[in-house]
């Protein structure tokens, strides 16, 4: 398949988005930017489009897709809405929040992997919104990476995975947030369960219900036999090819641990630690911004995981973020990317 790359640079952007929308309506696949990560989109009402998405990603078809809509009320023909959805939508949509709701028959089973629920998201990126509105159908879109690798946050990383597998890539530059949306499930008792942390934090969501829960899998591996609330939780995720280790402890202890390691390793570190790590002969330190600004690490994490694979390193080290606020999303992605290799020093 020939993949066309459309760079959105202000010139003829409307035409490029119209061509991409027509491609979606005709059953094709279009990669588009969102404020979180790039999405691999197809018509969410067309079962064949969902099958093409699973094939392009190499994704198991028991892992359902999020449907993207242009405005929160547009979910009505596809999902059973409720007052809590309306309140969350008023506060956080358009934006990086995905809500799991009871599905209506208009969404094919291939999109929901046969579940009785559907994931609904209204992105705020102007290109995503224009594409969905122009297509006139909801767009089913997982992150636009090959299954198991870090989500792409820029068009060149999309092209590395998706060239020849999709019809069109819309290049809208770097994604603002850099981590996938927060996913919450609305429970029949009026509660909310956090299935995947993101830029909308638990602290922001908890006031919306008396029963706010964080699924166990968010903070660690599933225990044997545990019921999976979100099928995506059971798959290996976000992993670079390079072995990744998370170092947990004070700066001095992390430095002395690394001093004893052999081989050339890349070390993600906070800006204020850069000078100290630069003194270690076998380490190449890479700044992830100030420790007080987790959004800087969020913005660059997946980008850096992919770029580290291109260097001639033997290992990659990163700090273990504190699991609160946006840090919870970082912690969740990083323990998975590192397959739970946490070194306490
Ligand atoms: O930010 C995002 O959410 C990006 C952009 C493109 O919108 N999309 C994204 O999609 O991250 P994906 O497919 O990579 O991750 C969606 C997750 C998967 O782990 C899937 O298992 C879960 O959402 N999911 C989808 N539908 C679900 C459902 N009905 N119930 C529970 N989990 C669901
Ligand atoms: Mg994904």
Short mmCIF file of C-alpha atoms in Angstrom, two decimals, residues 73-319:
data_model
loop_
_atom_site.label_atom_id
_atom_site.label_comp_id
_atom_site.label_asym_id
_atom_site.label_seq_id
_atom_site.Cartn_x
_atom_site.Cartn_y
_atom_site.Cartn_z
CA UNK A 73 -23.26 14.97 22.54
CA UNK A 74 -22.32 13.20 19.29
CA UNK A 75 -21.82 10.01 21.37
CA UNK A 76 -25.61 9.60 21.78
CA UNK A 77 -26.25 7.29 18.74
CA UNK A 78 -23.40 4.98 19.79
CA UNK A 79 -23.44 4.84 23.61
CA UNK A 80 -25.96 5.12 26.44
CA UNK A 81 -25.25 8.50 28.03
CA UNK A 82 -26.01 9.51 31.62
CA UNK A 83 -25.80 12.61 33.86
CA UNK A 84 -22.29 11.70 35.13
CA UNK A 85 -21.07 11.52 31.52
CA UNK A 86 -22.58 14.96 30.87
CA UNK A 87 -20.81 16.39 33.94
CA UNK A 88 -17.45 14.88 33.00
CA UNK A 89 -17.91 16.08 29.42
CA UNK A 90 -18.69 19.63 30.57
CA UNK A 91 -15.50 19.65 32.67
CA UNK A 92 -12.99 17.81 30.47
CA UNK A 93 -14.20 17.56 26.86
CA UNK A 94 -12.88 18.26 24.35
CA UNK A 95 -9.71 16.97 26.00
CA UNK A 96 -7.65 13.96 27.08
CA UNK A 97 -10.44 11.94 28.78
CA UNK A 98 -11.95 8.67 27.51
CA UNK A 99 -15.17 7.41 29.10
CA UNK A 100 -16.37 3.79 28.98
CA UNK A 101 -20.15 3.62 28.53
CA UNK A 102 -22.74 0.95 27.61
CA UNK A 103 -22.57 0.45 23.84
CA UNK A 104 -25.48 0.69 21.37
CA UNK A 105 -25.86 -1.74 18.43
CA UNK A 106 -24.69 0.93 15.92
CA UNK A 107 -21.06 0.13 16.84
CA UNK A 108 -19.80 -3.14 15.31
CA UNK A 109 -18.60 -5.87 17.68
CA UNK A 110 -15.16 -5.81 16.08
CA UNK A 111 -14.66 -2.26 17.47
CA UNK A 112 -15.58 -3.20 21.05
CA UNK A 113 -14.01 -6.68 20.85
CA UNK A 114 -17.44 -8.04 21.75
CA UNK A 115 -17.73 -6.13 25.06
CA UNK A 116 -21.05 -4.55 26.07
CA UNK A 117 -19.29 -1.20 26.53
CA UNK A 118 -17.59 1.30 24.24
CA UNK A 119 -14.79 3.80 24.91
CA UNK A 120 -15.72 7.38 23.88
CA UNK A 121 -13.28 10.27 23.48
CA UNK A 122 -13.62 13.81 22.17
CA UNK A 123 -10.10 15.05 21.39
CA UNK A 124 -9.27 18.77 21.52
CA UNK A 125 -6.59 18.86 18.80
CA UNK A 126 -7.98 21.08 16.00
CA UNK A 127 -6.89 18.66 13.24
CA UNK A 128 -8.54 15.69 14.98
CA UNK A 129 -11.74 17.67 15.49
CA UNK A 130 -11.82 18.91 11.88
CA UNK A 131 -11.18 15.40 10.55
CA UNK A 132 -13.97 13.81 12.61
CA UNK A 133 -16.45 16.58 11.74
CA UNK A 134 -15.60 16.37 8.04
CA UNK A 135 -15.79 12.53 8.01
CA UNK A 136 -19.30 12.71 9.50
CA UNK A 137 -18.76 9.38 11.31
CA UNK A 138 -17.08 8.57 14.63
CA UNK A 139 -13.45 7.54 14.11
CA UNK A 140 -12.16 4.38 15.80
CA UNK A 141 -8.50 4.96 16.64
CA UNK A 142 -5.89 3.23 18.76
CA UNK A 143 -2.47 4.82 19.13
CA UNK A 144 -0.66 4.70 15.77
CA UNK A 145 2.22 2.41 16.82
CA UNK A 146 2.88 -1.23 16.09
CA UNK A 147 1.41 -3.21 18.97
CA UNK A 148 3.75 -3.24 22.00
CA UNK A 149 5.99 -0.31 21.07
CA UNK A 150 5.75 3.23 22.52
CA UNK A 151 2.91 5.39 21.17
CA UNK A 152 4.08 7.87 18.51
CA UNK A 153 4.12 11.55 19.45
CA UNK A 154 5.50 12.90 16.16
CA UNK A 155 4.92 12.07 12.48
CA UNK A 156 8.39 10.61 11.90
CA UNK A 157 7.78 8.01 14.62
CA UNK A 158 4.39 7.25 13.03
CA UNK A 159 6.08 6.73 9.65
CA UNK A 160 8.64 4.33 11.17
CA UNK A 161 5.80 2.00 12.19
CA UNK A 162 3.01 2.73 9.71
CA UNK A 163 4.57 3.48 6.33
CA UNK A 164 2.97 1.10 3.80
CA UNK A 165 0.26 0.06 6.31
CA UNK A 166 -2.10 3.07 6.11
CA UNK A 167 -3.46 5.29 3.32
CA UNK A 168 -2.67 8.74 4.73
CA UNK A 169 -0.56 10.22 7.53
CA UNK A 170 -1.53 13.75 8.59
CA UNK A 171 1.57 15.42 10.08
CA UNK A 172 0.44 17.98 12.66
CA UNK A 173 3.79 18.28 14.49
CA UNK A 174 4.55 17.14 18.05
CA UNK A 175 1.72 16.06 20.35
CA UNK A 176 1.22 18.45 23.24
CA UNK A 177 0.74 15.96 26.13
CA UNK A 178 2.67 12.92 24.92
CA UNK A 179 0.81 10.25 26.96
CA UNK A 180 -2.49 8.61 26.01
CA UNK A 181 -5.81 9.83 27.43
CA UNK A 182 -7.09 9.06 30.92
CA UNK A 183 -9.67 6.23 30.74
CA UNK A 184 -12.52 5.99 33.25
CA UNK A 185 -15.35 3.49 33.41
CA UNK A 186 -18.76 4.67 34.61
CA UNK A 187 -20.06 2.00 36.99
CA UNK A 188 -23.75 1.07 37.39
CA UNK A 189 -23.62 2.28 41.05
CA UNK A 190 -22.67 5.82 39.92
CA UNK A 191 -18.99 5.19 40.69
CA UNK A 192 -15.97 5.83 38.50
CA UNK A 193 -13.07 3.42 38.00
CA UNK A 194 -9.79 4.74 36.65
CA UNK A 195 -8.54 2.19 34.12
CA UNK A 196 -5.65 4.17 32.61
CA UNK A 197 -4.18 7.34 34.14
CA UNK A 198 -3.39 10.31 31.90
CA UNK A 199 -3.33 14.10 31.90
CA UNK A 200 -6.74 14.27 33.61
CA UNK A 201 -5.61 13.22 37.10
CA UNK A 202 -7.31 11.21 39.89
CA UNK A 203 -7.33 14.42 41.95
CA UNK A 204 -9.45 16.06 39.21
CA UNK A 205 -11.82 13.09 38.81
CA UNK A 206 -12.46 12.05 42.42
CA UNK A 207 -14.81 14.99 43.21
CA UNK A 208 -17.27 13.76 40.54
CA UNK A 209 -18.37 10.70 42.51
CA UNK A 210 -18.53 9.19 46.01
CA UNK A 211 -17.06 5.96 44.63
CA UNK A 212 -13.79 6.74 42.89
CA UNK A 213 -11.54 3.71 42.48
CA UNK A 214 -8.21 3.14 40.83
CA UNK A 215 -7.96 -0.26 39.11
CA UNK A 216 -5.19 -2.40 40.67
CA UNK A 217 -3.47 -2.86 37.33
CA UNK A 218 -2.71 0.90 37.14
CA UNK A 219 -0.01 0.61 39.80
CA UNK A 220 1.45 -2.76 38.98
CA UNK A 221 1.28 -6.06 37.29
CA UNK A 222 -1.87 -8.12 37.24
CA UNK A 223 -1.85 -10.90 39.77
CA UNK A 224 -2.45 -14.41 38.45
CA UNK A 225 -6.13 -15.02 37.80
CA UNK A 226 -7.17 -11.39 38.34
CA UNK A 227 -10.07 -10.15 36.22
CA UNK A 228 -8.99 -7.67 33.58
CA UNK A 229 -11.19 -4.55 33.46
CA UNK A 230 -9.54 -3.11 30.36
CA UNK A 231 -8.25 -5.69 27.88
CA UNK A 232 -5.23 -3.50 27.07
CA UNK A 233 -3.94 -3.95 30.64
CA UNK A 234 -2.81 -7.49 30.02
CA UNK A 235 -0.48 -6.76 27.12
CA UNK A 236 3.15 -5.72 27.27
CA UNK A 237 3.25 -2.05 26.44
CA UNK A 238 5.32 0.94 25.48
CA UNK A 239 8.56 -1.05 25.61
CA UNK A 240 11.78 0.12 23.97
CA UNK A 241 13.97 -2.67 22.51
CA UNK A 242 16.73 -1.62 24.92
CA UNK A 243 16.45 -3.04 28.46
CA UNK A 244 14.97 -0.28 30.66
CA UNK A 245 15.56 -0.06 34.42
CA UNK A 246 13.88 2.37 36.80
CA UNK A 247 16.11 3.71 39.56
CA UNK A 248 14.34 4.59 42.77
CA UNK A 249 16.29 6.42 45.46
CA UNK A 250 18.19 9.59 46.32
CA UNK A 251 20.53 11.15 43.75
CA UNK A 252 23.74 10.09 45.53
CA UNK A 253 22.62 6.45 45.64
CA UNK A 254 21.59 6.47 41.98
CA UNK A 255 24.97 7.95 41.02
CA UNK A 256 26.96 5.39 42.95
CA UNK A 257 24.86 2.54 41.54
CA UNK A 258 25.51 3.73 37.98
CA UNK A 259 29.21 4.23 38.66
CA UNK A 260 29.54 0.48 39.16
CA UNK A 261 27.82 -0.44 35.88
CA UNK A 262 29.76 -1.41 32.76
CA UNK A 263 28.94 -0.65 29.12
CA UNK A 264 27.54 2.54 27.64
CA UNK A 265 24.16 3.39 29.07
CA UNK A 266 21.67 6.19 28.46
CA UNK A 267 20.21 7.81 31.58
CA UNK A 268 17.04 9.87 31.58
CA UNK A 269 17.44 12.41 34.35
CA UNK A 270 15.97 15.65 35.62
CA UNK A 271 17.54 18.89 34.42
CA UNK A 272 18.88 19.70 37.89
CA UNK A 273 20.73 16.33 37.95
CA UNK A 274 22.27 16.62 34.50
CA UNK A 275 25.66 17.96 35.66
CA UNK A 276 26.07 15.18 38.25
CA UNK A 277 25.24 12.39 35.75
CA UNK A 278 27.57 13.97 33.14
CA UNK A 279 30.53 13.12 35.38
CA UNK A 280 29.91 9.37 35.08
CA UNK A 281 32.20 8.08 32.31
CA UNK A 282 29.95 5.32 30.95
CA UNK A 283 26.64 7.26 31.03
CA UNK A 284 25.01 9.50 28.47
CA UNK A 285 22.54 11.64 30.45
CA UNK A 286 19.41 12.96 28.70
CA UNK A 287 17.43 15.71 30.40
CA UNK A 288 13.69 15.21 30.81
CA UNK A 289 13.06 18.69 32.21
CA UNK A 290 12.67 19.87 35.79
CA UNK A 291 11.50 17.38 38.44
CA UNK A 292 8.83 19.88 39.48
CA UNK A 293 7.33 19.75 35.96
CA UNK A 294 6.11 16.20 35.18
CA UNK A 295 4.45 17.49 32.00
CA UNK A 296 7.92 17.94 30.47
CA UNK A 297 8.72 14.24 31.04
CA UNK A 298 5.25 13.24 29.79
CA UNK A 299 5.78 15.26 26.63
CA UNK A 300 9.12 13.56 25.86
CA UNK A 301 8.92 10.07 27.40
CA UNK A 302 7.72 8.05 24.38
CA UNK A 303 9.86 10.14 22.04
CA UNK A 304 12.96 9.38 24.12
CA UNK A 305 12.16 5.67 24.51
CA UNK A 306 12.09 5.37 20.72
CA UNK A 307 15.17 7.52 20.14
CA UNK A 308 17.21 5.62 22.77
CA UNK A 309 16.82 2.50 20.65
CA UNK A 310 18.68 4.23 17.83
CA UNK A 311 21.82 4.89 19.92
CA UNK A 312 24.47 2.24 20.60
CA UNK A 313 23.54 1.82 24.27
CA UNK A 314 23.51 -1.39 26.25
CA UNK A 315 20.89 -0.24 28.76
CA UNK A 316 18.56 2.63 29.53
CA UNK A 317 17.91 4.00 33.03
CA UNK A 318 15.18 6.36 34.14
CA UNK A 319 13.98 7.81 37.45
#
